XYZ file of C-alpha atoms in Angstrom:
439
model
C -7.486 -77.924 30.617
C -10.623 -78.371 28.557
C -12.376 -75.035 28.320
C -15.610 -74.799 30.284
C -17.046 -72.874 27.341
C -15.606 -74.954 24.484
C -19.034 -76.027 23.162
C -20.149 -72.433 22.651
C -19.221 -70.573 19.479
C -18.202 -66.903 19.526
C -21.262 -64.663 19.780
C -22.020 -62.722 16.599
C -24.510 -60.059 15.519
C -27.295 -61.699 13.469
C -29.872 -58.914 13.226
C -33.318 -58.290 14.762
C -34.997 -61.092 12.801
C -32.602 -63.779 14.001
C -34.020 -66.758 15.890
C -30.584 -67.924 17.001
C -30.612 -67.878 20.845
C -26.874 -67.311 21.329
C -26.536 -64.303 19.029
C -26.938 -60.555 19.205
C -30.095 -59.210 17.619
C -29.483 -55.512 18.309
C -25.885 -55.067 19.495
C -24.013 -54.311 16.286
C -20.744 -52.945 17.663
C -19.778 -51.215 14.408
C -23.096 -49.447 13.842
C -22.719 -45.674 13.954
C -24.793 -43.869 16.583
C -24.469 -40.079 16.584
C -21.197 -40.417 14.730
C -19.576 -43.005 17.030
C -19.510 -46.784 16.888
C -22.010 -48.476 19.201
C -19.142 -50.247 20.951
C -17.526 -46.882 21.729
C -20.724 -45.507 23.256
C -21.535 -48.509 25.439
C -18.033 -49.750 26.367
C -19.407 -52.985 27.872
C -17.519 -54.710 30.671
C -18.055 -58.157 32.201
C -17.653 -58.349 35.969
C -15.362 -61.024 37.364
C -17.167 -61.411 40.701
C -20.761 -62.338 39.883
C -19.861 -64.237 36.727
C -16.928 -66.316 37.986
C -16.777 -66.076 41.791
C -20.387 -66.400 42.906
C -21.281 -70.011 43.674
C -25.065 -69.580 43.668
C -25.086 -69.477 47.477
C -27.958 -67.646 49.164
C -28.903 -67.229 52.861
C -31.037 -70.365 52.723
C -28.988 -72.774 50.624
C -25.539 -73.793 49.494
C -24.016 -72.956 46.122
C -25.629 -74.401 43.004
C -22.941 -73.667 40.375
C -20.555 -76.569 39.833
C -17.837 -74.635 38.014
C -14.567 -76.557 37.588
C -12.494 -73.777 39.178
C -14.397 -74.085 42.471
C -12.789 -77.406 43.413
C -9.588 -79.362 42.989
C -6.033 -78.089 43.274
C -4.618 -75.344 45.467
C -6.341 -71.954 45.783
C -3.783 -70.462 43.385
C -4.328 -73.267 40.865
C -8.064 -72.623 41.075
C -7.439 -68.902 40.541
C -5.414 -69.584 37.385
C -8.056 -71.962 36.050
C -10.763 -69.386 36.800
C -8.783 -66.692 34.967
C -8.351 -68.825 31.857
C -12.050 -69.701 31.808
C -13.050 -66.085 32.425
C -10.992 -64.797 29.511
C -12.331 -67.559 27.264
C -15.795 -66.262 28.129
C -14.838 -62.609 27.568
C -13.367 -63.388 24.167
C -16.346 -65.447 22.979
C -18.858 -62.878 24.199
C -17.067 -60.052 22.409
C -17.376 -57.401 25.122
C -14.283 -55.156 25.003
C -13.689 -54.815 28.772
C -13.762 -56.635 32.087
C -13.413 -55.493 35.723
C -12.435 -57.141 39.009
C -11.897 -56.942 42.782
C -8.486 -58.040 44.047
C -9.961 -61.014 45.915
C -11.886 -62.099 42.798
C -8.680 -62.946 40.998
C -6.363 -64.036 43.835
C -7.052 -65.910 47.072
C -6.638 -64.385 50.508
C -3.425 -65.541 52.152
C -2.694 -66.369 55.791
C -0.765 -63.094 56.187
C -0.834 -59.679 54.493
C 2.432 -60.524 52.701
C 1.052 -63.807 51.351
C -2.100 -62.062 50.119
C 0.065 -59.399 48.468
C 2.243 -62.013 46.752
C -0.757 -64.077 45.591
C -2.268 -60.993 44.003
C 0.990 -59.955 42.348
C 1.330 -63.386 40.736
C -2.241 -63.267 39.468
C -1.757 -59.768 38.021
C 0.912 -61.324 35.801
C -1.596 -64.005 34.790
C -4.217 -61.350 33.955
C -1.683 -59.466 31.863
C -0.920 -62.611 29.902
C -4.627 -63.326 29.391
C -5.220 -59.759 28.191
C -2.481 -60.216 25.592
C -3.921 -63.595 24.562
C -7.461 -62.315 24.039
C -7.141 -58.575 23.378
C -9.352 -57.774 26.393
C -8.993 -54.454 28.197
C -9.581 -53.535 31.824
C -12.341 -50.988 32.476
C -11.609 -50.766 36.189
C -10.149 -52.529 39.172
C -11.029 -52.297 42.843
C -10.273 -53.830 46.240
C -12.666 -56.000 48.245
C -12.802 -54.228 51.613
C -16.036 -55.795 52.797
C -15.987 -59.622 52.656
C -13.317 -60.520 55.223
C -14.369 -60.512 58.879
C -11.622 -57.990 59.686
C -13.705 -55.357 57.896
C -16.952 -56.061 59.751
C -16.595 -52.610 61.366
C -15.599 -50.878 58.153
C -12.336 -50.412 56.287
C -11.490 -46.712 56.008
C -14.039 -46.039 58.782
C -12.820 -48.832 61.076
C -12.303 -47.880 64.742
C -8.915 -49.652 64.641
C -6.169 -47.754 62.735
C -4.318 -51.053 62.152
C -7.250 -52.275 60.055
C -7.385 -48.897 58.276
C -3.752 -49.604 57.327
C -4.593 -53.093 56.036
C -7.271 -51.551 53.832
C -4.665 -49.071 52.577
C -2.380 -51.955 51.554
C -5.141 -53.563 49.512
C -6.086 -50.308 47.795
C -2.446 -49.464 47.050
C -1.907 -52.888 45.489
C -5.197 -52.820 43.544
C -4.504 -49.319 42.209
C -1.016 -50.331 41.116
C -2.365 -53.454 39.417
C -5.061 -51.452 37.637
C -2.434 -49.044 36.304
C -0.115 -51.871 35.190
C -2.956 -53.647 33.374
C -3.979 -50.489 31.510
C -7.164 -49.984 33.518
C -9.099 -46.855 32.665
C -10.706 -46.267 36.085
C -10.421 -47.275 39.716
C -13.552 -47.818 41.855
C -14.106 -47.596 45.610
C -17.292 -49.186 46.961
C -17.861 -48.638 50.665
C -20.026 -51.604 51.533
C -18.954 -51.494 55.173
C -18.323 -47.730 55.293
C -21.380 -46.936 57.352
C -22.954 -48.097 60.578
C -25.335 -50.619 62.075
C -26.149 -48.512 65.144
C -25.242 -45.025 66.327
C -24.868 -46.396 69.868
C -21.277 -47.421 69.098
C -20.481 -45.021 66.228
C -18.620 -41.704 66.158
C -20.065 -40.534 62.844
C -17.994 -37.347 62.557
C -14.755 -39.250 63.194
C -15.628 -41.936 60.629
C -16.396 -39.345 57.942
C -13.021 -37.683 58.568
C -11.287 -41.072 58.322
C -13.065 -41.804 55.045
C -12.189 -38.373 53.690
C -8.516 -38.871 54.554
C -8.475 -42.355 53.020
C -9.912 -41.090 49.740
C -7.427 -38.216 49.676
C -4.617 -40.752 50.151
C -5.911 -42.721 47.131
C -5.970 -39.550 45.020
C -2.468 -38.631 46.167
C -1.264 -42.110 45.205
C -2.881 -41.783 41.787
C -0.881 -38.641 41.048
C 2.314 -40.024 42.589
C 2.250 -43.108 40.347
C 1.072 -41.344 37.187
C -2.178 -43.293 36.933
C -4.296 -41.543 34.289
C -7.592 -43.232 35.095
C -10.571 -41.766 36.901
C -11.215 -42.582 40.553
C -14.856 -43.472 41.095
C -17.113 -43.920 44.125
C -20.113 -46.223 43.771
C -23.106 -44.921 45.778
C -25.381 -47.263 47.710
C -27.789 -46.454 50.560
C -27.653 -49.654 52.623
C -26.867 -53.380 52.534
C -24.663 -54.701 53.907
C -24.524 -51.720 56.299
C -27.771 -50.364 57.717
C -26.692 -46.909 56.515
C -23.776 -46.259 54.178
C -22.005 -42.905 53.916
C -22.159 -43.025 50.098
C -25.982 -43.115 50.184
C -26.617 -41.604 46.731
C -24.993 -39.336 44.149
C -25.973 -36.096 45.875
C -24.632 -37.377 49.218
C -21.348 -38.393 47.589
C -21.018 -34.962 45.999
C -21.487 -33.248 49.359
C -18.811 -35.536 50.827
C -16.412 -34.766 47.978
C -16.891 -31.020 48.390
C -16.300 -31.215 52.146
C -12.987 -32.995 51.649
C -11.844 -31.039 48.594
C -12.226 -33.885 46.102
C -15.026 -32.724 43.790
C -12.530 -32.140 40.952
C -10.767 -35.474 41.503
C -13.460 -38.130 41.972
C -16.585 -39.089 40.023
C -19.326 -41.661 40.571
C -19.972 -45.129 39.240
C -23.780 -45.357 39.328
C -25.555 -48.692 39.683
C -29.177 -49.007 38.583
C -30.132 -51.301 41.477
C -28.439 -49.027 44.023
C -30.312 -46.043 42.607
C -33.689 -47.658 43.194
C -32.690 -48.836 46.679
C -31.987 -45.190 47.566
C -35.520 -44.246 46.524
C -34.476 -42.694 43.217
C -34.793 -43.736 39.607
C -31.732 -44.737 37.586
C -32.166 -41.745 35.287
C -32.399 -39.419 38.316
C -28.995 -40.529 39.568
C -27.447 -40.166 36.103
C -28.987 -36.723 35.587
C -27.868 -35.614 39.059
C -24.285 -36.756 38.442
C -24.257 -35.011 35.059
C -25.597 -31.779 36.588
C -22.903 -31.876 39.274
C -20.112 -32.760 36.837
C -19.260 -36.125 38.411
C -20.758 -38.678 35.987
C -18.097 -41.331 35.515
C -19.338 -44.852 34.769
C -22.350 -47.149 35.158
C -23.132 -50.534 36.683
C -25.911 -51.684 34.359
C -28.353 -53.987 36.147
C -31.802 -53.930 37.716
C -33.545 -54.841 40.939
C -36.802 -56.634 41.587
C -39.567 -54.188 42.595
C -41.137 -56.856 44.801
C -37.944 -57.305 46.815
C -36.155 -54.779 49.000
C -32.553 -55.791 48.450
C -29.860 -55.718 45.808
C -30.803 -58.560 43.446
C -28.296 -57.639 40.684
C -30.309 -58.903 37.712
C -29.488 -58.281 34.083
C -31.376 -55.331 32.555
C -34.449 -56.247 30.540
C -36.543 -53.054 30.515
C -35.944 -51.245 27.213
C -37.814 -47.962 27.970
C -36.035 -47.497 31.322
C -32.673 -48.234 29.721
C -33.423 -45.850 26.840
C -34.165 -42.988 29.251
C -30.990 -43.698 31.215
C -28.890 -43.661 28.048
C -30.707 -40.546 26.812
C -29.328 -38.700 29.844
C -25.889 -40.221 29.304
C -25.848 -38.998 25.695
C -27.112 -35.557 26.688
C -24.242 -35.368 29.179
C -21.734 -36.055 26.404
C -21.214 -39.756 27.102
C -19.224 -41.621 29.735
C -15.714 -40.684 28.640
C -13.360 -43.267 30.177
C -16.278 -44.995 31.874
C -18.466 -47.734 30.500
C -21.368 -50.077 31.162
C -20.332 -52.820 33.534
C -22.772 -55.679 34.082
C -22.820 -55.898 37.871
C -25.385 -58.630 37.362
C -25.593 -62.334 38.021
C -27.598 -65.164 36.558
C -30.145 -66.702 38.916
C -29.017 -69.594 41.126
C -31.173 -72.007 39.093
C -29.365 -71.011 35.862
C -26.590 -73.540 36.261
C -25.444 -74.188 32.671
C -22.425 -72.568 31.040
C -24.703 -71.196 28.312
C -26.768 -69.312 30.900
C -23.883 -66.899 31.475
C -24.009 -66.057 27.776
C -27.795 -65.701 27.728
C -27.657 -63.191 30.594
C -24.999 -61.015 28.980
C -26.429 -61.243 25.446
C -29.832 -60.146 26.704
C -28.370 -57.260 28.684
C -26.216 -56.077 25.797
C -29.136 -56.228 23.361
C -31.373 -54.268 25.750
C -28.697 -51.577 26.053
C -28.218 -51.484 22.279
C -31.963 -51.017 21.733
C -32.023 -48.354 24.428
C -29.117 -46.523 22.810
C -30.846 -46.468 19.421
C -34.041 -45.120 20.999
C -32.038 -42.476 22.862
C -30.409 -41.477 19.576
C -33.845 -41.030 17.992
C -35.034 -38.865 20.869
C -31.985 -36.636 20.610
C -32.152 -36.293 16.820
C -35.900 -35.612 16.964
C -35.323 -32.816 19.460
C -38.876 -32.451 20.765
C -38.055 -33.542 24.309
C -35.238 -31.036 24.619
C -37.320 -28.371 22.908
C -40.046 -28.827 25.508
C -37.523 -28.360 28.317
C -35.998 -25.307 26.619
C -39.433 -23.751 26.156
C -40.334 -24.346 29.795
C -37.293 -22.391 31.001
C -37.192 -19.812 28.196
C -38.077 -16.980 30.549
C -34.770 -17.397 32.342
C -32.902 -16.466 29.155
C -34.237 -12.903 29.279
C -31.851 -10.175 30.435
C -33.779 -9.413 33.623
C -33.791 -13.054 34.687
C -30.068 -13.373 33.925
C -29.460 -10.394 36.215
C -31.162 -12.306 39.026
C -28.914 -15.349 38.559
C -25.803 -13.182 38.276
C -26.491 -11.548 41.634
C -27.203 -8.105 40.198
C -30.681 -7.961 41.762
C -31.392 -8.054 45.506
C -34.340 -9.693 47.210
C -35.771 -6.260 48.012
C -35.395 -5.030 44.408
C -37.090 -8.143 43.060
C -39.989 -7.809 45.472
C -40.484 -4.141 44.556
C -40.430 -5.045 40.847
C -43.356 -7.418 41.386
C -45.321 -4.700 43.167
C -44.584 -2.173 40.410
C -45.666 -4.567 37.612
C -48.737 -5.630 39.640
C -49.421 -8.642 37.380
C -50.806 -11.939 38.688
C -48.735 -14.333 36.546
C -50.574 -17.481 35.435
C -48.802 -20.872 35.550
C -48.110 -22.865 32.387
C -48.709 -26.605 31.890
C -45.769 -28.908 32.432
C -47.193 -31.270 29.766
C -45.975 -34.379 31.600
C -48.467 -36.780 30.053
C -47.808 -35.517 26.533
C -44.073 -36.013 27.002
C -44.581 -39.494 28.449
C -46.671 -40.375 25.417
C -43.913 -39.063 23.153
C -41.316 -41.269 24.852
C -43.596 -44.287 24.498
C -43.907 -43.635 20.773
C -40.130 -43.691 20.447
C -40.141 -46.985 22.343
C -42.730 -48.432 19.946
C -45.721 -48.240 22.279
């Protein structure tokens, strides 16, 4: 087969003054940032689904992408052709990782056994392609939302037989992820929620979801999988309300079902904004709760109210997100997956490269700005100064439970001092961030 990407040369770093369109201007994977290579900080991953499975279809029109693996041959032949093209793209782009859903890489069969066997054959193909190109797997997952059988949920389905079918897919996807050297496993509950409470037993569905996740954790330990299990929060779409609404909601769920030490979150920028939060808020919340795992790096459109999955292009927002990642000690086994797709009018093979190059350069610039903010120290110093009073012995006694409410109230009466508030200096700090960003 002639490669779909044969006319495109491998993407190289050319520096910030380069005018070459298919080249990195800021992503220099070997540049040291706080003592680690840029590639090790960012750990970029290309997603299989948006890049190689999406046809350009939208609710008002048919697909616009005429990729060769969308037509001709059997579904398995198309899957093999898609895999070869995908790994050609990965290798030329130079990102170290990729990620997939089970149904991205293998077609659904007529029976559960046929679907299982299709996937097993394609896992062998992926293993071969990884050896051919040197690519690594950041994470795998199972698609428990596209097929009509899951219209009422997967783990939260009212039918235990469909709960069992979801378990088969997750078991197979977890095993494949382990065999392919994957470093994480993700669960996204797109249908784990409800459309109306008129036909929903919410308490029962939460218990089902809690048991399902515990089964996945048990399987991880049984098989010796060393990766991290991740939940990806999202408030709505496709469900009206999803049980993994945001990071704080997920943490409460994990605590209730005894999983807060076992499961972390994979935070998506577009999902964060759909939940009414900022991207940096979700990252900072996950870090504070000890469950920051990995990131889906994309953006939404502020004029639209749904998940548009666009490549990141806002340097200051990305810099602040990565500032909180660095302050948290990095992503560990996680990475930055581009859960982003080119627009349906971007129909050329080169457009896939333009989208990823732009996103990777934006992240690289953001990382370098975040490094400057950390080395400068003024942002952290301002936070430390604001909370300095809590470092005093008396304040530490309060936090340690050595002072009662009554004792604290009597202390205020004895001191009889009307304490004046201190400025939070928000505008000054915003100006400081803008200076780091070149504004």
